Tab-separated table of C-alpha atoms and ligand atoms in Angstrom:
chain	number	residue	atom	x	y	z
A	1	UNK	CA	5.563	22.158	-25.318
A	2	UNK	CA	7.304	24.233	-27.345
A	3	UNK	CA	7.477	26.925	-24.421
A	4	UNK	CA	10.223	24.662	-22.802
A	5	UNK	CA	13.575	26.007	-21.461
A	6	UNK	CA	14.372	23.324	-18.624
A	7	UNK	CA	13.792	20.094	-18.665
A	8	UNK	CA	15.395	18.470	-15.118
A	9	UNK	CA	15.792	15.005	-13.798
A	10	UNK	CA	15.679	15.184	-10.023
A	11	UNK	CA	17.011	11.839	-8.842
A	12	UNK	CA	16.676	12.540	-4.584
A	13	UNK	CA	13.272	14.360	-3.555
A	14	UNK	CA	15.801	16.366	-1.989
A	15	UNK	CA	17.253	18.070	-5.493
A	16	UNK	CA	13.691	17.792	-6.966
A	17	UNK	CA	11.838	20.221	-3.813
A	18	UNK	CA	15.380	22.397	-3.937
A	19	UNK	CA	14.642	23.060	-8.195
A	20	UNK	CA	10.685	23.536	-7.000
A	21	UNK	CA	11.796	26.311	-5.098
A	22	UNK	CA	14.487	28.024	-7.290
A	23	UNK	CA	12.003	27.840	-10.280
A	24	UNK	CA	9.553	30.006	-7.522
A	25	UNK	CA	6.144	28.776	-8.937
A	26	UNK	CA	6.942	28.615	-12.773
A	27	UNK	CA	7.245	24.786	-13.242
A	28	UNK	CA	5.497	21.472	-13.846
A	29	UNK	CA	5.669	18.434	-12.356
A	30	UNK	CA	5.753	15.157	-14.619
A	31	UNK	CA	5.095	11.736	-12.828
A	32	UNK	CA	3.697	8.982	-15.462
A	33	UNK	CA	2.452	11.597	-18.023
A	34	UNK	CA	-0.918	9.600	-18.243
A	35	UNK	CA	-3.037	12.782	-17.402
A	36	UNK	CA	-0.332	15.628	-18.298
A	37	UNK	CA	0.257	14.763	-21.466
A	38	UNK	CA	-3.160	14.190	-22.826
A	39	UNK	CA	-4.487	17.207	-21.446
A	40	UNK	CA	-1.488	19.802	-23.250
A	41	UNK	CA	-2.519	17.613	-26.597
A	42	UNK	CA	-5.521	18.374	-25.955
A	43	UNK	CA	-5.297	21.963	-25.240
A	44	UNK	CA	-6.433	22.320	-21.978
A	45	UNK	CA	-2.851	22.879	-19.715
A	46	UNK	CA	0.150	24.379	-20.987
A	47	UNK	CA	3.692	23.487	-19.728
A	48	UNK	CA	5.568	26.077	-17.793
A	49	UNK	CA	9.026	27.028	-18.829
A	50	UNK	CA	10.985	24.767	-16.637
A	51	UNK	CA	9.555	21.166	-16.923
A	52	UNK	CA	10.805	18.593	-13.795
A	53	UNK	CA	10.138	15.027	-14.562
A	54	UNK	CA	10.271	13.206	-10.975
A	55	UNK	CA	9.795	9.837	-12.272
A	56	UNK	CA	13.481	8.844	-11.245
A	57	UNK	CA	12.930	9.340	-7.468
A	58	UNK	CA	13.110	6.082	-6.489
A	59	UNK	CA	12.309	6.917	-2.814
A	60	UNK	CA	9.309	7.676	-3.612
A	61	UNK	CA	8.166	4.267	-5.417
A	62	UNK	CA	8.235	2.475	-2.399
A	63	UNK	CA	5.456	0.768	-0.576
A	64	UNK	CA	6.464	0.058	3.309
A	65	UNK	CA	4.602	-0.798	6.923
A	66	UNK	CA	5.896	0.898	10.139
A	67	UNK	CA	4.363	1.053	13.396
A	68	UNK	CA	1.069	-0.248	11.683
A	69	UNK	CA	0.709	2.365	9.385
A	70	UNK	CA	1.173	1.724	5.426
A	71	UNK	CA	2.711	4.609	3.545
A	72	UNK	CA	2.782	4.380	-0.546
A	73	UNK	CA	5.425	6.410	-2.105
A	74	UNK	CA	3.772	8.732	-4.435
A	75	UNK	CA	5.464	7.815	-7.648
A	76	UNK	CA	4.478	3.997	-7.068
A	77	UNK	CA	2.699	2.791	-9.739
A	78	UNK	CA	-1.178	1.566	-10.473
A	79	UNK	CA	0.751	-1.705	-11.200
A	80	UNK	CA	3.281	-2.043	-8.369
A	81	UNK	CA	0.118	-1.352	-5.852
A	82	UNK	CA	-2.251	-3.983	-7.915
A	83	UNK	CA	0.664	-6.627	-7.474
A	84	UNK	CA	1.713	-5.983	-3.615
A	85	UNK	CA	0.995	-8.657	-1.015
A	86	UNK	CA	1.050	-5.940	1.738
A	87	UNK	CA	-1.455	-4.079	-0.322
A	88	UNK	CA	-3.701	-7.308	-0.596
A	89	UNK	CA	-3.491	-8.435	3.107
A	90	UNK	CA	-3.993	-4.977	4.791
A	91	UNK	CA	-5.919	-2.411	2.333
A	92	UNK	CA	-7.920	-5.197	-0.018
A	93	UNK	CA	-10.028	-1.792	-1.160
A	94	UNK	CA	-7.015	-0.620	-3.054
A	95	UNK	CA	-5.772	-3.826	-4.893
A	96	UNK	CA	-9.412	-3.963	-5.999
A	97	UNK	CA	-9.459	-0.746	-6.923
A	98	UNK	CA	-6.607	-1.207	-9.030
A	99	UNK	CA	-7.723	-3.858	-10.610
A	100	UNK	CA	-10.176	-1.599	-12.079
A	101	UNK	CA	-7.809	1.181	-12.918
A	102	UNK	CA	-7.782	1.310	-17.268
A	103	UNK	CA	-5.713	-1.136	-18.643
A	104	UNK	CA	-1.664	-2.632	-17.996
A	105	UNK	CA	-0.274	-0.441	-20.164
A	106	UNK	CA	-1.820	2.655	-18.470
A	107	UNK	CA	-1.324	1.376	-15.110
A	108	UNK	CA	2.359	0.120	-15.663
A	109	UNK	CA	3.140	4.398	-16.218
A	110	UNK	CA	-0.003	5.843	-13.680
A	111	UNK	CA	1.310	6.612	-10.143
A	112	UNK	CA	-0.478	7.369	-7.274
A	113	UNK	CA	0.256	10.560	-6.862
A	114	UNK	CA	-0.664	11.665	-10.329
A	115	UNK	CA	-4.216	10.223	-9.670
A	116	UNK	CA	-4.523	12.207	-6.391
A	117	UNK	CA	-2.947	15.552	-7.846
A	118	UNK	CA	-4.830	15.594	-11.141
A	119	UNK	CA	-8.100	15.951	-8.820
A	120	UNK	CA	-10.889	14.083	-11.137
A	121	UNK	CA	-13.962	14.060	-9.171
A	122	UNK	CA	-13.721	10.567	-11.186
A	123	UNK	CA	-10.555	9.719	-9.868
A	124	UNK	CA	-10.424	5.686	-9.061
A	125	UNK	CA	-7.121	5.979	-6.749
A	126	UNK	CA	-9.031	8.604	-4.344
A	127	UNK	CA	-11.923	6.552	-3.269
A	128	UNK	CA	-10.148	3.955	-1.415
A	129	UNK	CA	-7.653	6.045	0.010
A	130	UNK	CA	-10.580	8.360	1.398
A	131	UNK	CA	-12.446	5.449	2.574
A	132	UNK	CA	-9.348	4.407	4.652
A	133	UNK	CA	-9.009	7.912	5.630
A	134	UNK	CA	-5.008	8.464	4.233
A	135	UNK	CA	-3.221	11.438	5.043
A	136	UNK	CA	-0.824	13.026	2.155
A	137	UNK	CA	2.664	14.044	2.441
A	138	UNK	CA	3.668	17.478	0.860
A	139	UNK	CA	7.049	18.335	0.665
A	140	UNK	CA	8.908	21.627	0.061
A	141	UNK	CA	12.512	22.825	0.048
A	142	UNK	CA	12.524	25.338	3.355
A	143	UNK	CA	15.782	26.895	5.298
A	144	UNK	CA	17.863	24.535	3.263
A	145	UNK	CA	16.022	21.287	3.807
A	146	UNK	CA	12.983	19.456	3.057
A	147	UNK	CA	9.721	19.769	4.982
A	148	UNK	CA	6.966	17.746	4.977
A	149	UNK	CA	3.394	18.573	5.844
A	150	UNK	CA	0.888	15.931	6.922
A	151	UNK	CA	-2.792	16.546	5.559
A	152	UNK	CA	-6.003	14.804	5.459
A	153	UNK	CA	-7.189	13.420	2.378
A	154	UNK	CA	-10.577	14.223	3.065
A	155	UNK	CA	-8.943	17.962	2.990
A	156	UNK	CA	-6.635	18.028	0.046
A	157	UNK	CA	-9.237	18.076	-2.692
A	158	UNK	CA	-10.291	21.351	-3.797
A	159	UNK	CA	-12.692	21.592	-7.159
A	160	UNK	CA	-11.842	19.701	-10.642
A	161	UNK	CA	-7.943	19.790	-11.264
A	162	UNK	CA	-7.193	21.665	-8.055
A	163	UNK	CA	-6.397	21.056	-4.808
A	164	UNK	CA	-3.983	21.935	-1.388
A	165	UNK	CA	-0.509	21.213	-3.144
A	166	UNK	CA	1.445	24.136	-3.541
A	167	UNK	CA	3.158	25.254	-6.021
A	168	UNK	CA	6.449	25.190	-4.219
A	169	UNK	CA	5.390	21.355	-2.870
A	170	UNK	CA	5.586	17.846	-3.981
A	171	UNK	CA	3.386	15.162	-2.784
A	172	UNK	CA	5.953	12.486	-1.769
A	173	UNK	CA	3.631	9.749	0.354
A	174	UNK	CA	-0.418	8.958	1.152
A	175	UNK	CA	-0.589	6.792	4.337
A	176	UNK	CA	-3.163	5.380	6.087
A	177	UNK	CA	-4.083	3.139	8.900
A	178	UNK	CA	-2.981	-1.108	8.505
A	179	UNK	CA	-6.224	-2.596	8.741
A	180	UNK	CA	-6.191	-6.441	9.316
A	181	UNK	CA	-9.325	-7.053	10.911
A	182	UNK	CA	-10.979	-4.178	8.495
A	183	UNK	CA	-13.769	-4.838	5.357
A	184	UNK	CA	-13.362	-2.835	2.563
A	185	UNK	CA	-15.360	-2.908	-1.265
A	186	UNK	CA	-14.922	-0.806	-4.146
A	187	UNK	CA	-17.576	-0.681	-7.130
A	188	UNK	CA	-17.112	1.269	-10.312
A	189	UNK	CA	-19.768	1.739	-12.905
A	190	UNK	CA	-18.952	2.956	-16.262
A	191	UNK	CA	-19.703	2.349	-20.128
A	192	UNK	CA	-17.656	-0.663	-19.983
A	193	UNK	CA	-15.629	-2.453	-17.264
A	194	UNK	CA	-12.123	-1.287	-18.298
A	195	UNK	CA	-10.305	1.892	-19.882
A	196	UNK	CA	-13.309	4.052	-18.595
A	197	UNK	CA	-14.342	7.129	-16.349
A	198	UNK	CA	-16.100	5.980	-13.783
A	199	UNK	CA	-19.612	7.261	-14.100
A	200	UNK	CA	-19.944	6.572	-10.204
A	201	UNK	CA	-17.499	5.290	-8.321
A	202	UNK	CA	-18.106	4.700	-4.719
A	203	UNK	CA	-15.271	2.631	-2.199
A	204	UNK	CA	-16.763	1.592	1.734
A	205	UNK	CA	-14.839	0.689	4.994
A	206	UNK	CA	-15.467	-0.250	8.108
A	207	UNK	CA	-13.718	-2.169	11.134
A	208	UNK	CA	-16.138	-5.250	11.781
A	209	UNK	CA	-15.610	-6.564	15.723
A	210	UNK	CA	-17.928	-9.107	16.875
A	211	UNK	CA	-20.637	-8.591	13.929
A	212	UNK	CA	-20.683	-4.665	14.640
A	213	UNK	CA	-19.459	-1.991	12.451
A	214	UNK	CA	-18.029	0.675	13.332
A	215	UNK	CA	-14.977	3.689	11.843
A	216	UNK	CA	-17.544	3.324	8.984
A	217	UNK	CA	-16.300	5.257	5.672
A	218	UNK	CA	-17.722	5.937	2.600
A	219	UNK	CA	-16.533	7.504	-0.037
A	220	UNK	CA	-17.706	8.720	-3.341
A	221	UNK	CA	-16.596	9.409	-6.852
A	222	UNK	CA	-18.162	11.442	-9.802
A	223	UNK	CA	-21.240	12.789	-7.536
A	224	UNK	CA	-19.160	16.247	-6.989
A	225	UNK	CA	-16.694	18.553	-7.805
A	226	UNK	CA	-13.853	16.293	-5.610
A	227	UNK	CA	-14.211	13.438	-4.777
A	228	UNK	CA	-15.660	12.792	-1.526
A	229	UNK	CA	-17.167	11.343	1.861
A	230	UNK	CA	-20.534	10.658	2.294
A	231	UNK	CA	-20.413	11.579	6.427
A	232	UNK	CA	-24.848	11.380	6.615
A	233	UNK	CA	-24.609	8.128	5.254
A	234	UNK	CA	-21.903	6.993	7.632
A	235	UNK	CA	-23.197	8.044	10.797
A	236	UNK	CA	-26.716	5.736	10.341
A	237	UNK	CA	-24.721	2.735	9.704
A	238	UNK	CA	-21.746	3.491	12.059
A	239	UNK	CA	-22.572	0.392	15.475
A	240	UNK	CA	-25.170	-1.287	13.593
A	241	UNK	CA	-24.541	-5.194	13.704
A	242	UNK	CA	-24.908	-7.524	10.842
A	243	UNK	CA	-28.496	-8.217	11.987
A	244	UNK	CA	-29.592	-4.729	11.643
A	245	UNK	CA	-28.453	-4.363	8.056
A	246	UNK	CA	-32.147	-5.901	6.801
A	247	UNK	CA	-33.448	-5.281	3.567
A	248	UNK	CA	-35.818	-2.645	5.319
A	249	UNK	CA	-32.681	-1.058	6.915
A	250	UNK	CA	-30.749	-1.119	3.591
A	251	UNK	CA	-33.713	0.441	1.508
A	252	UNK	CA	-33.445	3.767	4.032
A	253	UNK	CA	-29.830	3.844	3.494
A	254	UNK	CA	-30.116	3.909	0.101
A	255	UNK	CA	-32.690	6.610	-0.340
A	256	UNK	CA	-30.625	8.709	2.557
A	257	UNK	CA	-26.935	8.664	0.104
A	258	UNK	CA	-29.388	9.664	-2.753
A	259	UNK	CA	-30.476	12.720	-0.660
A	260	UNK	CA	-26.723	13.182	1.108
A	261	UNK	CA	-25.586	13.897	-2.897
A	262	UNK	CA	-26.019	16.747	-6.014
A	263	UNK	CA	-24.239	15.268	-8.483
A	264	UNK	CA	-24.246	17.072	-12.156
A	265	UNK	CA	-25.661	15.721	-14.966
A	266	UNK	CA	-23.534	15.405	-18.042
A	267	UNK	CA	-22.777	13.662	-21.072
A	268	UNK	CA	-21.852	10.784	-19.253
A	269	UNK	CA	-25.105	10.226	-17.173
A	270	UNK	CA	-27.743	13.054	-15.669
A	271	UNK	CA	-27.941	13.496	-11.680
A	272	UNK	CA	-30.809	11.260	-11.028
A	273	UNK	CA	-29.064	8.806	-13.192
A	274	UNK	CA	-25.897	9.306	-11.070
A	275	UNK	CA	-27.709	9.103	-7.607
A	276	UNK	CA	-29.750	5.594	-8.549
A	277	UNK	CA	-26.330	4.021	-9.379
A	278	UNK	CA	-24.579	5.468	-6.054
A	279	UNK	CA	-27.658	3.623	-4.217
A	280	UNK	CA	-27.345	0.717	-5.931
A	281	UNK	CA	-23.908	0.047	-5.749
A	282	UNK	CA	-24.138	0.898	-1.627
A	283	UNK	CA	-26.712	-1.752	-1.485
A	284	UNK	CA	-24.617	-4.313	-3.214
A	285	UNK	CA	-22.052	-3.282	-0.870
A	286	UNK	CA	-24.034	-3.645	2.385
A	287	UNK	CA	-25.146	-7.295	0.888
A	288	UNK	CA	-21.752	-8.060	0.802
A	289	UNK	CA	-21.025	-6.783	4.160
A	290	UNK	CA	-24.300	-8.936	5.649
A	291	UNK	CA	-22.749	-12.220	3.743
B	4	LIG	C1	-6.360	5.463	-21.503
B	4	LIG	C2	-6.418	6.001	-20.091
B	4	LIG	C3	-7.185	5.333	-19.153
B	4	LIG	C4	-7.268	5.822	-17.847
B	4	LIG	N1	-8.042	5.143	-16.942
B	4	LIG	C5	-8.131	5.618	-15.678
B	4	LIG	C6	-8.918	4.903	-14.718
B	4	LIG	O1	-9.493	3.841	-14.975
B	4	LIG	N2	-9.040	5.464	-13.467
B	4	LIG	C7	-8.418	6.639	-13.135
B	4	LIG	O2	-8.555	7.095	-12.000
B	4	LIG	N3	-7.635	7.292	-14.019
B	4	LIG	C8	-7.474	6.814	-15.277
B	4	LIG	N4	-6.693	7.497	-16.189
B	4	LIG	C9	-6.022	8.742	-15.772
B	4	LIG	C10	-4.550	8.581	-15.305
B	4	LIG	O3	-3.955	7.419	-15.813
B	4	LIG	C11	-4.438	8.580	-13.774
B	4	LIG	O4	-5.045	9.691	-13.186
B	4	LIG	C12	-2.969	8.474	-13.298
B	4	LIG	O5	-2.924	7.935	-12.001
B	4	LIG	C13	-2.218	9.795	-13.318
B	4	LIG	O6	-0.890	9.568	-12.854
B	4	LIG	P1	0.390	10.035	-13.674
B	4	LIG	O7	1.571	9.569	-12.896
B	4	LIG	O8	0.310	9.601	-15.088
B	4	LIG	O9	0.212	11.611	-13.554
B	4	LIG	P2	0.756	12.771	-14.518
B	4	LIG	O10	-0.030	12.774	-15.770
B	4	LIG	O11	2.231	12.714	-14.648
B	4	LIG	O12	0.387	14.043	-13.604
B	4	LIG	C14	-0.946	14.425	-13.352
B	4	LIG	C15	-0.947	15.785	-12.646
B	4	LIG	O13	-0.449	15.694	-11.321
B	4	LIG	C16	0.756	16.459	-11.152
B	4	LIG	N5	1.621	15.606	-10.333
B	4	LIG	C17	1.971	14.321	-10.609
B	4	LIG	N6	2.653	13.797	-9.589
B	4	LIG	C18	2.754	14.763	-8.646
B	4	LIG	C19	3.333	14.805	-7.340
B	4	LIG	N7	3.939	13.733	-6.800
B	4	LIG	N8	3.267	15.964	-6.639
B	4	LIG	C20	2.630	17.059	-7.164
B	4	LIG	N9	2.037	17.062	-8.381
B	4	LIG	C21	2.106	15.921	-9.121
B	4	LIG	C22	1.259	16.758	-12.546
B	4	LIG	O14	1.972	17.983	-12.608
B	4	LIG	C23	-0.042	16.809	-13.324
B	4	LIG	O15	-0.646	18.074	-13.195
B	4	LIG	C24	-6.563	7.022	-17.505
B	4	LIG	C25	-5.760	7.671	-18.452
B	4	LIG	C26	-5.686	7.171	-19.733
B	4	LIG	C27	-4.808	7.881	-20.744
């Protein structure tokens, strides 16, 4: 910390992308602090020289609906998505998701876009948001005003801790599809049920029309170096009805997202540890899905 010669308080994503390109690569970006600050305790970042808390961008806590698609505000909190009724009626994955997400405290301060830019392969916010297949804002300061640029989730993730945001950019949004008529489950399996990295975290969707599935995503947590989708696994249950998801059928799929993944081992569980839980968990899931 001690390496500290700014310390700004963008109010407008406006002034905060305009600083982001003055400081020309030498800055950090400070949402909730739940990550940042734990890993410069612990050693592993440093801060740069000018340090821009965004926190007080109130544009960019917002959670809104237009033309049916939902677009979160990347400093919204774990809390303020846990608590929305849009969130519940439209994208159940996510309020479940944050349900799971560490404990009040942490998710009172956690934002969304922390989660996404801190790219854990463990990260709980990513799952659901790849499963509904979200797109992420990222916005820079360019011939005097900002620019956005829309990319895939699926595409933003780029090893542990990295990923497509620039060093001149700001994610400001994720947004994805309203989907009323959609089914969506998240399971998380660590240690202990709260204030833990998910040893495997795994989040499906799928539209369900007349008993048939179909825009069928899966997405996977802690089996990689990003998060990520399971597409093998997808395409054998994509148009199968409820009748075809027997206990036959759901043994295959199991043993075919056990093949689809090379997870590492680690201290936290080995591969083939890692893979029998992803299984299991899908199989709950697809139960679920049958009842
Ligand atoms: C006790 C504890 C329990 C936790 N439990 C969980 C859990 O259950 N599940 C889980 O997924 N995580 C968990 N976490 C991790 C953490 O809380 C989340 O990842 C959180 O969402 C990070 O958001 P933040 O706003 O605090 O990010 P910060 O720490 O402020 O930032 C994280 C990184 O992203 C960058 N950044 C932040 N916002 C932006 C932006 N808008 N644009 C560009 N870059 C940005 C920062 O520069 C930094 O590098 C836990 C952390 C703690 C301390």
């Amino acid at each position: 910390m001690e390496n500290i010669e700014q310390y700004y308080t963008p109010s407008t994503l406006a002034e905060a992308v305009q600083l982001l390109a003055n400081c020309e690569g030498n800055a950090t970006l400070l949402a909730g602090g739940t990550d940042l600050m734990n890993q410069v305790n612990a050693g592993a970042k440093t801060i740069a020289t000018n340090f821009i808390n965004i926190k007080r961008i109130k544009e960019l806590s917002d959670i809104t609906i237009t033309d049916n698609k939902i677009r979160i505000g990347a400093l919204t909190s774990i809390t303020a998505i846990q608590q929305s009724e849009l969130i519940k009626e439209q994208a159940s994955i996510l309020s479940d998701t944050a349900d799971a997400f560490a404990s009040g405290q942490i998710r009172n301060s956690a934002t969304i876009g922390g989660n996404l830019c801190n790219a854990s392969p463990a990260g709980d916010g990513c799952i659901p948001l790849l499963a509904l297949d979200a797109v992420v804002g990222l916005s820079s300061f360019e011939n005097g005003e900002v620019k956005t640029r829309l990319l895939a989730l699926k595409d933003f993730f780029v090893g542990p801790g990295s990923t497509q945001c620039h060093t001149n950019e700001i994610l400001s949004f994720v947004e994805f599809d309203a989907k009323p008529e959609g089914i969506g489950f998240f399971e998380k399996f660590g240690t202990r049920p709260a204030l833990d990295i998910s040893i495997v975290s795994i989040g499906f969707h799928a539209s369900k029309n007349n008993k048939t599935l179909s825009n069928v995503r899966i997405a996977l947590g802690a089996v990689g170096p990003t998060p990520l989708r399971a597409y093998e696994t997808e395409k054998v249950i994509e148009n199968k009805t409820l009748n075809d998801l027997t206990p036959e059928f759901i043994t295959s799929v199991e043993e075919i997202i056990a093949q689809e993944i090379s997870p590492i081992s680690d201290v936290r569980g080995s591969d083939w540890y890692r893979k029998e839980m992803v299984s299991k968990l899908l199989k709950r899931i697809l139960n679920y899905v049958v009842r």
